[in-house]
PDB file of C-alpha atoms in Angstrom:
ATOM      1  CA  UNK A 250       0.029   0.086  -0.199  1.00  0.00           C
ATOM      2  CA  UNK A 251       3.034   2.525   0.885  1.00  0.00           C
ATOM      3  CA  UNK A 252       4.701   1.594  -2.450  1.00  0.00           C
ATOM      4  CA  UNK A 253       1.207   2.151  -4.427  1.00  0.00           C
ATOM      5  CA  UNK A 254       0.916   5.711  -2.874  1.00  0.00           C
ATOM      6  CA  UNK A 255       4.218   6.497  -2.514  1.00  0.00           C
ATOM      7  CA  UNK A 256       6.095   5.342  -5.509  1.00  0.00           C
ATOM      8  CA  UNK A 257       9.905   3.742  -4.890  1.00  0.00           C
ATOM      9  CA  UNK A 258      11.125   7.336  -3.884  1.00  0.00           C
ATOM     10  CA  UNK A 259       9.001   8.561  -1.386  1.00  0.00           C
ATOM     11  CA  UNK A 260      11.013  11.779  -1.689  1.00  0.00           C
ATOM     12  CA  UNK A 261      10.019  12.264  -5.474  1.00  0.00           C
ATOM     13  CA  UNK A 262       6.787  11.443  -4.684  1.00  0.00           C
ATOM     14  CA  UNK A 263       6.738  14.137  -2.229  1.00  0.00           C
ATOM     15  CA  UNK A 264       8.063  16.723  -4.157  1.00  0.00           C
ATOM     16  CA  UNK A 265       5.489  15.997  -6.998  1.00  0.00           C
ATOM     17  CA  UNK A 266       2.838  16.118  -4.668  1.00  0.00           C
ATOM     18  CA  UNK A 267       3.775  19.731  -3.331  1.00  0.00           C
ATOM     19  CA  UNK A 268       4.277  20.898  -7.058  1.00  0.00           C
ATOM     20  CA  UNK A 269       0.959  19.508  -8.270  1.00  0.00           C
ATOM     21  CA  UNK A 270      -1.284  21.194  -5.213  1.00  0.00           C
ATOM     22  CA  UNK A 271       1.440  24.703  -5.726  1.00  0.00           C
ATOM     23  CA  UNK A 272       0.535  24.035  -9.644  1.00  0.00           C
ATOM     24  CA  UNK A 273      -3.534  23.884  -8.515  1.00  0.00           C
ATOM     25  CA  UNK A 274      -3.624  26.587  -6.115  1.00  0.00           C
ATOM     26  CA  UNK A 275      -2.073  28.881  -8.702  1.00  0.00           C
ATOM     27  CA  UNK A 276      -4.343  27.735 -11.947  1.00  0.00           C
ATOM     28  CA  UNK A 277      -7.328  27.997 -10.149  1.00  0.00           C
ATOM     29  CA  UNK A 278      -6.769  30.810  -7.863  1.00  0.00           C
ATOM     30  CA  UNK A 279      -5.426  33.055 -10.369  1.00  0.00           C
ATOM     31  CA  UNK A 280      -5.528  31.847 -14.065  1.00  0.00           C
ATOM     32  CA  UNK A 281      -8.646  29.810 -14.524  1.00  0.00           C
ATOM     33  CA  UNK A 282     -11.134  30.676 -11.428  1.00  0.00           C
ATOM     34  CA  UNK A 283     -13.821  27.925 -10.370  1.00  0.00           C
ATOM     35  CA  UNK A 284     -17.616  29.915 -11.114  1.00  0.00           C
ATOM     36  CA  UNK A 285     -21.036  28.180 -10.039  1.00  0.00           C
ATOM     37  CA  UNK A 286     -23.481  29.880 -11.911  1.00  0.00           C
ATOM     38  CA  UNK A 287     -26.784  30.961  -9.790  1.00  0.00           C
ATOM     39  CA  UNK A 288     -29.763  32.443 -11.782  1.00  0.00           C
ATOM     40  CA  UNK A 289     -31.492  32.132 -14.816  1.00  0.00           C
ATOM     41  CA  UNK A 290     -30.580  35.185 -16.968  1.00  0.00           C
ATOM     42  CA  UNK A 291     -27.878  33.310 -19.008  1.00  0.00           C
ATOM     43  CA  UNK A 292     -30.769  30.897 -20.296  1.00  0.00           C
ATOM     44  CA  UNK A 293     -30.308  28.677 -22.632  1.00  0.00           C
ATOM     45  CA  UNK A 294     -26.833  29.279 -22.745  1.00  0.00           C
ATOM     46  CA  UNK A 295     -25.648  27.977 -19.231  1.00  0.00           C
ATOM     47  CA  UNK A 296     -28.604  26.812 -17.050  1.00  0.00           C
ATOM     48  CA  UNK A 297     -29.081  27.590 -13.407  1.00  0.00           C
ATOM     49  CA  UNK A 298     -26.433  25.515 -11.168  1.00  0.00           C
ATOM     50  CA  UNK A 299     -24.099  25.040 -14.086  1.00  0.00           C
ATOM     51  CA  UNK A 300     -20.377  25.575 -13.494  1.00  0.00           C
ATOM     52  CA  UNK A 301     -17.496  27.008 -15.421  1.00  0.00           C
ATOM     53  CA  UNK A 302     -14.031  28.790 -15.302  1.00  0.00           C
ATOM     54  CA  UNK A 303     -13.324  32.526 -16.073  1.00  0.00           C
ATOM     55  CA  UNK A 304     -10.374  32.573 -17.687  1.00  0.00           C
ATOM     56  CA  UNK A 305      -8.095  35.649 -16.413  1.00  0.00           C
ATOM     57  CA  UNK A 306      -5.636  35.535 -19.180  1.00  0.00           C
ATOM     58  CA  UNK A 307      -8.269  35.897 -21.970  1.00  0.00           C
ATOM     59  CA  UNK A 308      -7.860  39.575 -22.277  1.00  0.00           C
ATOM     60  CA  UNK A 309      -3.903  39.487 -21.537  1.00  0.00           C
ATOM     61  CA  UNK A 310      -3.349  40.414 -24.869  1.00  0.00           C
ATOM     62  CA  UNK A 311      -6.984  41.729 -26.651  1.00  0.00           C
ATOM     63  CA  UNK A 312      -9.838  43.382 -25.261  1.00  0.00           C
ATOM     64  CA  UNK A 313     -13.029  41.883 -24.644  1.00  0.00           C
ATOM     65  CA  UNK A 314     -14.799  41.170 -27.920  1.00  0.00           C
ATOM     66  CA  UNK A 315     -18.749  41.612 -28.780  1.00  0.00           C
ATOM     67  CA  UNK A 316     -20.125  38.013 -27.955  1.00  0.00           C
ATOM     68  CA  UNK A 317     -17.974  37.226 -25.189  1.00  0.00           C
ATOM     69  CA  UNK A 318     -19.522  36.158 -22.228  1.00  0.00           C
ATOM     70  CA  UNK A 319     -17.613  37.174 -19.536  1.00  0.00           C
ATOM     71  CA  UNK A 320     -17.360  37.188 -15.420  1.00  0.00           C
ATOM     72  CA  UNK A 321     -17.852  40.807 -14.097  1.00  0.00           C
ATOM     73  CA  UNK A 322     -16.592  41.066 -10.380  1.00  0.00           C
ATOM     74  CA  UNK A 323     -18.453  42.964  -7.671  1.00  0.00           C
ATOM     75  CA  UNK A 324     -16.408  44.376  -4.351  1.00  0.00           C
ATOM     76  CA  UNK A 325     -14.176  41.341  -5.016  1.00  0.00           C
ATOM     77  CA  UNK A 326     -14.375  38.294  -6.691  1.00  0.00           C
ATOM     78  CA  UNK A 327     -16.370  35.954  -4.735  1.00  0.00           C
ATOM     79  CA  UNK A 328     -19.655  36.854  -6.028  1.00  0.00           C
ATOM     80  CA  UNK A 329     -19.336  37.394  -9.783  1.00  0.00           C
ATOM     81  CA  UNK A 330     -21.973  38.539 -12.820  1.00  0.00           C
ATOM     82  CA  UNK A 331     -21.904  36.273 -15.839  1.00  0.00           C
ATOM     83  CA  UNK A 332     -23.491  38.116 -19.040  1.00  0.00           C
ATOM     84  CA  UNK A 333     -22.802  38.419 -22.752  1.00  0.00           C
ATOM     85  CA  UNK A 334     -21.311  41.886 -24.087  1.00  0.00           C
ATOM     86  CA  UNK A 335     -23.168  43.068 -26.725  1.00  0.00           C
ATOM     87  CA  UNK A 336     -21.491  46.924 -26.999  1.00  0.00           C
ATOM     88  CA  UNK A 337     -17.836  48.076 -26.686  1.00  0.00           C
ATOM     89  CA  UNK A 338     -16.214  51.369 -25.875  1.00  0.00           C
ATOM     90  CA  UNK A 339     -17.684  54.588 -27.288  1.00  0.00           C
ATOM     91  CA  UNK A 340     -20.645  53.185 -29.376  1.00  0.00           C
ATOM     92  CA  UNK A 341     -24.407  53.865 -29.062  1.00  0.00           C
ATOM     93  CA  UNK A 342     -26.747  50.856 -27.409  1.00  0.00           C
ATOM     94  CA  UNK A 343     -30.237  50.810 -27.545  1.00  0.00           C
ATOM     95  CA  UNK A 344     -33.095  48.059 -27.307  1.00  0.00           C
ATOM     96  CA  UNK A 345     -36.119  48.741 -28.944  1.00  0.00           C
ATOM     97  CA  UNK A 346     -39.042  46.175 -29.195  1.00  0.00           C
ATOM     98  CA  UNK A 347     -36.239  43.433 -27.623  1.00  0.00           C
ATOM     99  CA  UNK A 348     -34.143  44.241 -30.016  1.00  0.00           C
ATOM    100  CA  UNK A 349     -30.621  45.322 -29.274  1.00  0.00           C
ATOM    101  CA  UNK A 350     -29.548  48.024 -31.854  1.00  0.00           C
ATOM    102  CA  UNK A 351     -25.703  49.247 -31.613  1.00  0.00           C
ATOM    103  CA  UNK A 352     -25.415  52.537 -33.709  1.00  0.00           C
ATOM    104  CA  UNK A 353     -28.877  52.461 -34.650  1.00  0.00           C
ATOM    105  CA  UNK A 354     -28.255  48.957 -36.660  1.00  0.00           C
ATOM    106  CA  UNK A 355     -29.845  45.749 -34.989  1.00  0.00           C
ATOM    107  CA  UNK A 356     -27.453  43.680 -33.629  1.00  0.00           C
ATOM    108  CA  UNK A 357     -27.700  39.869 -34.621  1.00  0.00           C
ATOM    109  CA  UNK A 358     -27.787  37.828 -31.343  1.00  0.00           C
ATOM    110  CA  UNK A 359     -27.974  33.492 -32.156  1.00  0.00           C
ATOM    111  CA  UNK A 360     -27.739  32.774 -28.451  1.00  0.00           C
ATOM    112  CA  UNK A 361     -31.218  34.500 -27.999  1.00  0.00           C
ATOM    113  CA  UNK A 362     -34.252  32.388 -28.201  1.00  0.00           C
ATOM    114  CA  UNK A 363     -36.734  34.470 -26.675  1.00  0.00           C
ATOM    115  CA  UNK A 364     -37.795  38.382 -26.552  1.00  0.00           C
ATOM    116  CA  UNK A 365     -39.829  40.033 -24.487  1.00  0.00           C
ATOM    117  CA  UNK A 366     -40.377  43.872 -25.652  1.00  0.00           C
ATOM    118  CA  UNK A 367     -37.497  45.296 -23.714  1.00  0.00           C
ATOM    119  CA  UNK A 368     -37.080  48.591 -24.417  1.00  0.00           C
ATOM    120  CA  UNK A 369     -34.232  50.963 -23.304  1.00  0.00           C
ATOM    121  CA  UNK A 370     -33.263  54.349 -24.213  1.00  0.00           C
ATOM    122  CA  UNK A 371     -29.642  55.220 -26.339  1.00  0.00           C
ATOM    123  CA  UNK A 372     -26.657  55.209 -24.054  1.00  0.00           C
ATOM    124  CA  UNK A 373     -23.157  56.130 -25.655  1.00  0.00           C
ATOM    125  CA  UNK A 374     -20.454  54.209 -23.897  1.00  0.00           C
ATOM    126  CA  UNK A 375     -17.537  55.607 -22.587  1.00  0.00           C
ATOM    127  CA  UNK A 376     -13.878  54.572 -23.422  1.00  0.00           C
ATOM    128  CA  UNK A 377     -13.498  51.970 -20.404  1.00  0.00           C
ATOM    129  CA  UNK A 378     -17.396  51.186 -21.173  1.00  0.00           C
ATOM    130  CA  UNK A 379     -18.868  47.624 -22.346  1.00  0.00           C
ATOM    131  CA  UNK A 380     -22.716  46.788 -22.356  1.00  0.00           C
ATOM    132  CA  UNK A 381     -23.662  43.732 -20.871  1.00  0.00           C
ATOM    133  CA  UNK A 382     -26.567  41.365 -21.183  1.00  0.00           C
ATOM    134  CA  UNK A 383     -28.028  38.115 -20.381  1.00  0.00           C
ATOM    135  CA  UNK A 384     -29.376  36.338 -22.687  1.00  0.00           C
ATOM    136  CA  UNK A 385     -32.243  35.341 -21.338  1.00  0.00           C
ATOM    137  CA  UNK A 386     -34.943  37.898 -22.630  1.00  0.00           C
ATOM    138  CA  UNK A 387     -37.748  36.091 -21.610  1.00  0.00           C
ATOM    139  CA  UNK A 388     -37.881  37.132 -18.431  1.00  0.00           C
ATOM    140  CA  UNK A 389     -38.816  40.509 -17.456  1.00  0.00           C
ATOM    141  CA  UNK A 390     -37.074  43.464 -18.004  1.00  0.00           C
ATOM    142  CA  UNK A 391     -36.490  44.792 -14.428  1.00  0.00           C
ATOM    143  CA  UNK A 392     -35.770  41.213 -13.151  1.00  0.00           C
ATOM    144  CA  UNK A 393     -32.420  40.843 -15.224  1.00  0.00           C
ATOM    145  CA  UNK A 394     -29.542  42.915 -14.694  1.00  0.00           C
ATOM    146  CA  UNK A 395     -27.746  44.115 -16.625  1.00  0.00           C
ATOM    147  CA  UNK A 396     -26.351  47.656 -18.396  1.00  0.00           C
ATOM    148  CA  UNK A 397     -22.420  49.283 -18.347  1.00  0.00           C
ATOM    149  CA  UNK A 398     -19.793  47.536 -16.863  1.00  0.00           C
ATOM    150  CA  UNK A 399     -16.246  49.249 -16.700  1.00  0.00           C
ATOM    151  CA  UNK A 400     -13.401  47.590 -18.292  1.00  0.00           C
ATOM    152  CA  UNK A 401     -11.417  47.006 -14.826  1.00  0.00           C
ATOM    153  CA  UNK A 402     -14.672  45.152 -13.442  1.00  0.00           C
ATOM    154  CA  UNK A 403     -14.273  42.815 -16.338  1.00  0.00           C
ATOM    155  CA  UNK A 404     -12.567  39.571 -14.546  1.00  0.00           C
ATOM    156  CA  UNK A 405     -12.099  36.685 -17.994  1.00  0.00           C
ATOM    157  CA  UNK A 406     -13.905  35.243 -20.165  1.00  0.00           C
ATOM    158  CA  UNK A 407     -15.748  32.096 -19.563  1.00  0.00           C
ATOM    159  CA  UNK A 408     -13.794  29.134 -20.537  1.00  0.00           C
ATOM    160  CA  UNK A 409     -17.114  26.948 -22.017  1.00  0.00           C
TER     161      UNK A 409
ATOM    162  CA  UNK B  78      23.666  27.563  24.488  1.00  0.00           C
ATOM    163  CA  UNK B  79      21.329  25.435  25.209  1.00  0.00           C
ATOM    164  CA  UNK B  80      19.640  27.760  27.947  1.00  0.00           C
ATOM    165  CA  UNK B  81      19.852  30.884  25.174  1.00  0.00           C
ATOM    166  CA  UNK B  82      18.222  29.081  22.529  1.00  0.00           C
ATOM    167  CA  UNK B  83      15.182  28.282  25.085  1.00  0.00           C
ATOM    168  CA  UNK B  84      15.139  32.276  25.654  1.00  0.00           C
ATOM    169  CA  UNK B  85      15.132  33.109  22.159  1.00  0.00           C
ATOM    170  CA  UNK B  86      12.495  30.636  21.065  1.00  0.00           C
ATOM    171  CA  UNK B  87      10.399  32.031  24.189  1.00  0.00           C
ATOM    172  CA  UNK B  88      10.902  35.594  22.887  1.00  0.00           C
ATOM    173  CA  UNK B  89       9.756  34.729  19.060  1.00  0.00           C
ATOM    174  CA  UNK B  90       6.619  32.336  20.531  1.00  0.00           C
ATOM    175  CA  UNK B  91       5.581  35.632  22.669  1.00  0.00           C
ATOM    176  CA  UNK B  92       6.006  38.088  19.827  1.00  0.00           C
ATOM    177  CA  UNK B  93       4.307  35.955  17.657  1.00  0.00           C
ATOM    178  CA  UNK B  94       1.520  35.437  20.153  1.00  0.00           C
ATOM    179  CA  UNK B  95       1.813  38.995  20.834  1.00  0.00           C
ATOM    180  CA  UNK B  96       1.088  40.188  17.330  1.00  0.00           C
ATOM    181  CA  UNK B  97      -1.931  37.253  16.443  1.00  0.00           C
ATOM    182  CA  UNK B  98      -3.565  38.871  19.397  1.00  0.00           C
ATOM    183  CA  UNK B  99      -3.136  42.046  18.786  1.00  0.00           C
ATOM    184  CA  UNK B 100      -4.524  41.417  14.920  1.00  0.00           C
ATOM    185  CA  UNK B 101      -7.256  39.709  15.852  1.00  0.00           C
ATOM    186  CA  UNK B 102      -8.867  42.127  19.089  1.00  0.00           C
ATOM    187  CA  UNK B 103      -7.143  45.123  18.992  1.00  0.00           C
ATOM    188  CA  UNK B 104      -6.593  45.722  15.222  1.00  0.00           C
ATOM    189  CA  UNK B 105      -8.991  48.589  14.035  1.00  0.00           C
ATOM    190  CA  UNK B 106     -10.081  46.869  11.100  1.00  0.00           C
ATOM    191  CA  UNK B 107     -10.270  43.566  12.335  1.00  0.00           C
ATOM    192  CA  UNK B 108     -12.313  45.019  14.929  1.00  0.00           C
ATOM    193  CA  UNK B 109     -14.216  46.589  12.412  1.00  0.00           C
ATOM    194  CA  UNK B 110     -14.881  43.610  10.515  1.00  0.00           C
ATOM    195  CA  UNK B 111     -15.596  41.495  13.675  1.00  0.00           C
ATOM    196  CA  UNK B 112     -18.630  44.111  13.858  1.00  0.00           C
ATOM    197  CA  UNK B 113     -19.424  43.465  10.444  1.00  0.00           C
ATOM    198  CA  UNK B 114     -19.754  40.005  10.976  1.00  0.00           C
ATOM    199  CA  UNK B 115     -22.396  40.210  13.402  1.00  0.00           C
ATOM    200  CA  UNK B 116     -24.257  42.425  11.759  1.00  0.00           C
ATOM    201  CA  UNK B 117     -24.988  39.901   8.563  1.00  0.00           C
ATOM    202  CA  UNK B 118     -25.449  37.039  11.416  1.00  0.00           C
ATOM    203  CA  UNK B 119     -28.041  39.364  13.651  1.00  0.00           C
ATOM    204  CA  UNK B 120     -29.890  40.068  10.276  1.00  0.00           C
ATOM    205  CA  UNK B 121     -30.296  36.587   8.874  1.00  0.00           C
ATOM    206  CA  UNK B 122     -33.046  34.661  10.045  1.00  0.00           C
ATOM    207  CA  UNK B 123     -33.142  30.845  10.453  1.00  0.00           C
ATOM    208  CA  UNK B 124     -35.958  28.542   9.431  1.00  0.00           C
ATOM    209  CA  UNK B 125     -38.579  28.646  11.784  1.00  0.00           C
ATOM    210  CA  UNK B 126     -37.666  31.529  13.578  1.00  0.00           C
ATOM    211  CA  UNK B 127     -39.885  32.803  16.531  1.00  0.00           C
ATOM    212  CA  UNK B 128     -40.920  36.326  17.271  1.00  0.00           C
ATOM    213  CA  UNK B 129     -39.305  36.484  20.526  1.00  0.00           C
ATOM    214  CA  UNK B 130     -36.065  35.542  18.374  1.00  0.00           C
ATOM    215  CA  UNK B 131     -36.747  38.085  16.181  1.00  0.00           C
ATOM    216  CA  UNK B 132     -37.827  40.938  18.339  1.00  0.00           C
ATOM    217  CA  UNK B 133     -34.406  40.171  20.651  1.00  0.00           C
ATOM    218  CA  UNK B 134     -32.591  40.256  16.913  1.00  0.00           C
ATOM    219  CA  UNK B 135     -33.801  43.995  16.436  1.00  0.00           C
ATOM    220  CA  UNK B 136     -32.991  45.296  20.086  1.00  0.00           C
ATOM    221  CA  UNK B 137     -29.171  43.493  18.690  1.00  0.00           C
ATOM    222  CA  UNK B 138     -29.164  45.300  15.743  1.00  0.00           C
ATOM    223  CA  UNK B 139     -30.541  48.792  17.448  1.00  0.00           C
ATOM    224  CA  UNK B 140     -26.603  48.560  19.247  1.00  0.00           C
ATOM    225  CA  UNK B 141     -25.418  47.846  15.511  1.00  0.00           C
ATOM    226  CA  UNK B 142     -26.339  51.378  14.001  1.00  0.00           C
ATOM    227  CA  UNK B 143     -25.971  54.670  15.037  1.00  0.00           C
ATOM    228  CA  UNK B 144     -28.875  56.892  15.711  1.00  0.00           C
ATOM    229  CA  UNK B 145     -28.331  59.342  12.994  1.00  0.00           C
ATOM    230  CA  UNK B 146     -27.878  56.516  10.787  1.00  0.00           C
ATOM    231  CA  UNK B 147     -28.254  57.089   6.277  1.00  0.00           C
ATOM    232  CA  UNK B 148     -28.810  54.398   4.441  1.00  0.00           C
ATOM    233  CA  UNK B 149     -29.651  54.447   0.566  1.00  0.00           C
ATOM    234  CA  UNK B 150     -30.442  52.167  -1.886  1.00  0.00           C
ATOM    235  CA  UNK B 151     -28.400  53.026  -5.136  1.00  0.00           C
ATOM    236  CA  UNK B 152     -27.597  56.753  -5.977  1.00  0.00           C
ATOM    237  CA  UNK B 153     -30.619  58.081  -6.743  1.00  0.00           C
ATOM    238  CA  UNK B 154     -32.748  55.410  -5.177  1.00  0.00           C
ATOM    239  CA  UNK B 155     -34.758  56.658  -1.519  1.00  0.00           C
ATOM    240  CA  UNK B 156     -33.238  57.166   1.773  1.00  0.00           C
ATOM    241  CA  UNK B 157     -33.704  56.532   4.921  1.00  0.00           C
ATOM    242  CA  UNK B 158     -32.453  58.897   7.496  1.00  0.00           C
ATOM    243  CA  UNK B 159     -33.349  57.354  11.136  1.00  0.00           C
ATOM    244  CA  UNK B 160     -32.482  54.549  12.901  1.00  0.00           C
ATOM    245  CA  UNK B 161     -36.072  53.496  13.758  1.00  0.00           C
ATOM    246  CA  UNK B 162     -36.902  53.704  10.335  1.00  0.00           C
ATOM    247  CA  UNK B 163     -34.366  51.132   9.411  1.00  0.00           C
ATOM    248  CA  UNK B 164     -35.391  48.722  12.096  1.00  0.00           C
ATOM    249  CA  UNK B 165     -39.069  48.967  10.792  1.00  0.00           C
ATOM    250  CA  UNK B 166     -37.877  48.495   7.763  1.00  0.00           C
ATOM    251  CA  UNK B 167     -36.143  45.217   8.596  1.00  0.00           C
ATOM    252  CA  UNK B 168     -38.722  44.172  10.768  1.00  0.00           C
ATOM    253  CA  UNK B 169     -40.870  44.147   7.503  1.00  0.00           C
ATOM    254  CA  UNK B 170     -38.636  42.378   5.754  1.00  0.00           C
ATOM    255  CA  UNK B 171     -40.234  39.405   6.566  1.00  0.00           C
ATOM    256  CA  UNK B 172     -38.025  36.147   5.203  1.00  0.00           C
ATOM    257  CA  UNK B 173     -39.267  33.408   3.111  1.00  0.00           C
ATOM    258  CA  UNK B 174     -40.393  29.897   5.168  1.00  0.00           C
ATOM    259  CA  UNK B 175     -36.633  28.372   4.708  1.00  0.00           C
ATOM    260  CA  UNK B 176     -35.516  31.967   6.427  1.00  0.00           C
ATOM    261  CA  UNK B 177     -32.657  34.001   4.980  1.00  0.00           C
ATOM    262  CA  UNK B 178     -28.474  33.783   5.353  1.00  0.00           C
ATOM    263  CA  UNK B 179     -26.663  37.450   4.788  1.00  0.00           C
ATOM    264  CA  UNK B 180     -23.430  36.877   4.506  1.00  0.00           C
ATOM    265  CA  UNK B 181     -21.111  39.885   3.353  1.00  0.00           C
ATOM    266  CA  UNK B 182     -17.882  38.921   1.504  1.00  0.00           C
ATOM    267  CA  UNK B 183     -14.655  40.570  -0.248  1.00  0.00           C
ATOM    268  CA  UNK B 184     -14.837  43.317   2.397  1.00  0.00           C
ATOM    269  CA  UNK B 185     -12.260  45.916   2.388  1.00  0.00           C
ATOM    270  CA  UNK B 186     -11.823  48.056   5.273  1.00  0.00           C
ATOM    271  CA  UNK B 187      -9.910  51.077   5.835  1.00  0.00           C
ATOM    272  CA  UNK B 188      -9.316  52.916   9.113  1.00  0.00           C
ATOM    273  CA  UNK B 189      -9.153  56.595   8.742  1.00  0.00           C
ATOM    274  CA  UNK B 190      -9.119  57.467  12.220  1.00  0.00           C
ATOM    275  CA  UNK B 191      -9.575  56.039  15.721  1.00  0.00           C
ATOM    276  CA  UNK B 192     -12.709  56.748  14.942  1.00  0.00           C
ATOM    277  CA  UNK B 193     -13.891  56.146  11.850  1.00  0.00           C
ATOM    278  CA  UNK B 194     -13.814  53.703   9.047  1.00  0.00           C
ATOM    279  CA  UNK B 195     -15.203  52.657   5.665  1.00  0.00           C
ATOM    280  CA  UNK B 196     -15.897  48.745   4.514  1.00  0.00           C
ATOM    281  CA  UNK B 197     -16.770  48.409   0.421  1.00  0.00           C
ATOM    282  CA  UNK B 198     -18.150  44.734   0.545  1.00  0.00           C
ATOM    283  CA  UNK B 199     -20.565  42.808  -1.441  1.00  0.00           C
ATOM    284  CA  UNK B 200     -23.926  41.674   0.658  1.00  0.00           C
ATOM    285  CA  UNK B 201     -25.070  38.495  -0.413  1.00  0.00           C
ATOM    286  CA  UNK B 202     -28.597  37.353   0.345  1.00  0.00           C
ATOM    287  CA  UNK B 203     -29.252  34.085  -0.099  1.00  0.00           C
ATOM    288  CA  UNK B 204     -33.417  32.176   0.640  1.00  0.00           C
ATOM    289  CA  UNK B 205     -34.106  28.848   0.295  1.00  0.00           C
ATOM    290  CA  UNK B 206     -36.830  28.704  -2.624  1.00  0.00           C
ATOM    291  CA  UNK B 207     -39.776  26.506  -2.145  1.00  0.00           C
ATOM    292  CA  UNK B 208     -40.624  25.682  -5.721  1.00  0.00           C
ATOM    293  CA  UNK B 209     -37.204  25.892  -7.332  1.00  0.00           C
ATOM    294  CA  UNK B 210     -34.636  23.064  -6.549  1.00  0.00           C
ATOM    295  CA  UNK B 211     -32.042  26.193  -5.680  1.00  0.00           C
ATOM    296  CA  UNK B 212     -32.017  28.791  -3.581  1.00  0.00           C
ATOM    297  CA  UNK B 213     -32.672  32.380  -5.135  1.00  0.00           C
ATOM    298  CA  UNK B 214     -29.495  34.615  -4.218  1.00  0.00           C
ATOM    299  CA  UNK B 215     -29.429  38.097  -4.319  1.00  0.00           C
ATOM    300  CA  UNK B 216     -26.069  40.266  -4.453  1.00  0.00           C
ATOM    301  CA  UNK B 217     -25.396  44.282  -4.228  1.00  0.00           C
ATOM    302  CA  UNK B 218     -22.428  45.998  -3.794  1.00  0.00           C
ATOM    303  CA  UNK B 219     -22.046  48.466  -0.798  1.00  0.00           C
ATOM    304  CA  UNK B 220     -20.050  50.985   1.274  1.00  0.00           C
ATOM    305  CA  UNK B 221     -20.353  51.225   4.607  1.00  0.00           C
ATOM    306  CA  UNK B 222     -19.486  53.715   6.877  1.00  0.00           C
ATOM    307  CA  UNK B 223     -18.680  53.456  10.564  1.00  0.00           C
ATOM    308  CA  UNK B 224     -17.767  55.664  14.005  1.00  0.00           C
ATOM    309  CA  UNK B 225     -16.685  54.345  16.995  1.00  0.00           C
ATOM    310  CA  UNK B 226     -19.093  56.024  19.932  1.00  0.00           C
ATOM    311  CA  UNK B 227     -19.350  54.872  23.350  1.00  0.00           C
ATOM    312  CA  UNK B 228     -16.096  52.352  22.153  1.00  0.00           C
ATOM    313  CA  UNK B 229     -18.453  50.458  20.012  1.00  0.00           C
ATOM    314  CA  UNK B 230     -18.100  50.782  16.201  1.00  0.00           C
ATOM    315  CA  UNK B 231     -21.929  51.270  15.102  1.00  0.00           C
ATOM    316  CA  UNK B 232     -22.972  52.067  11.372  1.00  0.00           C
ATOM    317  CA  UNK B 233     -23.433  55.604  10.457  1.00  0.00           C
ATOM    318  CA  UNK B 234     -23.908  55.333   6.578  1.00  0.00           C
ATOM    319  CA  UNK B 235     -24.336  52.577   3.847  1.00  0.00           C
ATOM    320  CA  UNK B 236     -25.560  53.219   0.416  1.00  0.00           C
ATOM    321  CA  UNK B 237     -25.754  50.178  -1.734  1.00  0.00           C
ATOM    322  CA  UNK B 238     -24.193  50.550  -5.355  1.00  0.00           C
ATOM    323  CA  UNK B 239     -25.285  48.729  -8.877  1.00  0.00           C
ATOM    324  CA  UNK B 240     -22.592  47.488 -10.885  1.00  0.00           C
ATOM    325  CA  UNK B 241     -24.338  47.460 -13.915  1.00  0.00           C
ATOM    326  CA  UNK B 242     -25.590  50.640 -14.538  1.00  0.00           C
ATOM    327  CA  UNK B 243     -28.311  51.776 -16.729  1.00  0.00           C
ATOM    328  CA  UNK B 244     -30.136  54.993 -17.853  1.00  0.00           C
TER     329      UNK B 244
END
């Protein structure tokens, strides 16, 4: 049993175990942040209780893009919003009868299945602002958290 | 040599104990964090809470709030500027049959002076939902101001903040 657990050289096995634990702590603490999604705002893309990772390296070399599903921090990384980016910096975003309009043009959103007739007056985003929204547009607009998020709040991109 | 070594070990041990005692008990940031934890625990309601326990909880909350407390929901939301009104609002905040759990997470504390401190945190409220399989979770960011009055940290101001803003 001892040989099965520790191999022929316990010292090497111990070093491997410590390296494995350290790598896991770094990867899952700072690179791929594990997340349990709660709520229905991202249906049908993500269901309530789905498990995923936020990839914190995704935006190291490129800015967030339209269509990306991102994790947005609140006061810290323990509780985060998961939303889809629909508007980019300096764009004008509005919602007319459930259709998201970017600079006056309707946005094609294949991930949105049902749309309620939401209406939101036009807003022009700042240099560091993104407009984020969940995929579940069948729910009531007042029950759905969406809007502008500044770049520094976007922690990473959903891995799956 | 041996006795010198023992003395050094004892001194290091005493310094460590002193440091951790200070951090845990006397450090103002720890004291503020502990007080916020007490507030969150008192705002939480276990399932099947009795009326007597509820009244006791409200009496406890009175100790944690300044008389001239200001509470605002969002930058443009309604403001309540009286401890009695806040307590009345909390008394009217009826939990579901399964109770509710209030947690302050990601708490960042700045102690401005011996008698004033600020906290930036996320308030997370979890309520078991009888119909859905999973509990309902609501979370909001908040800025909290505290002051030390009569030797106790009390909340003087609390304002929730929208993470995602819209026009």
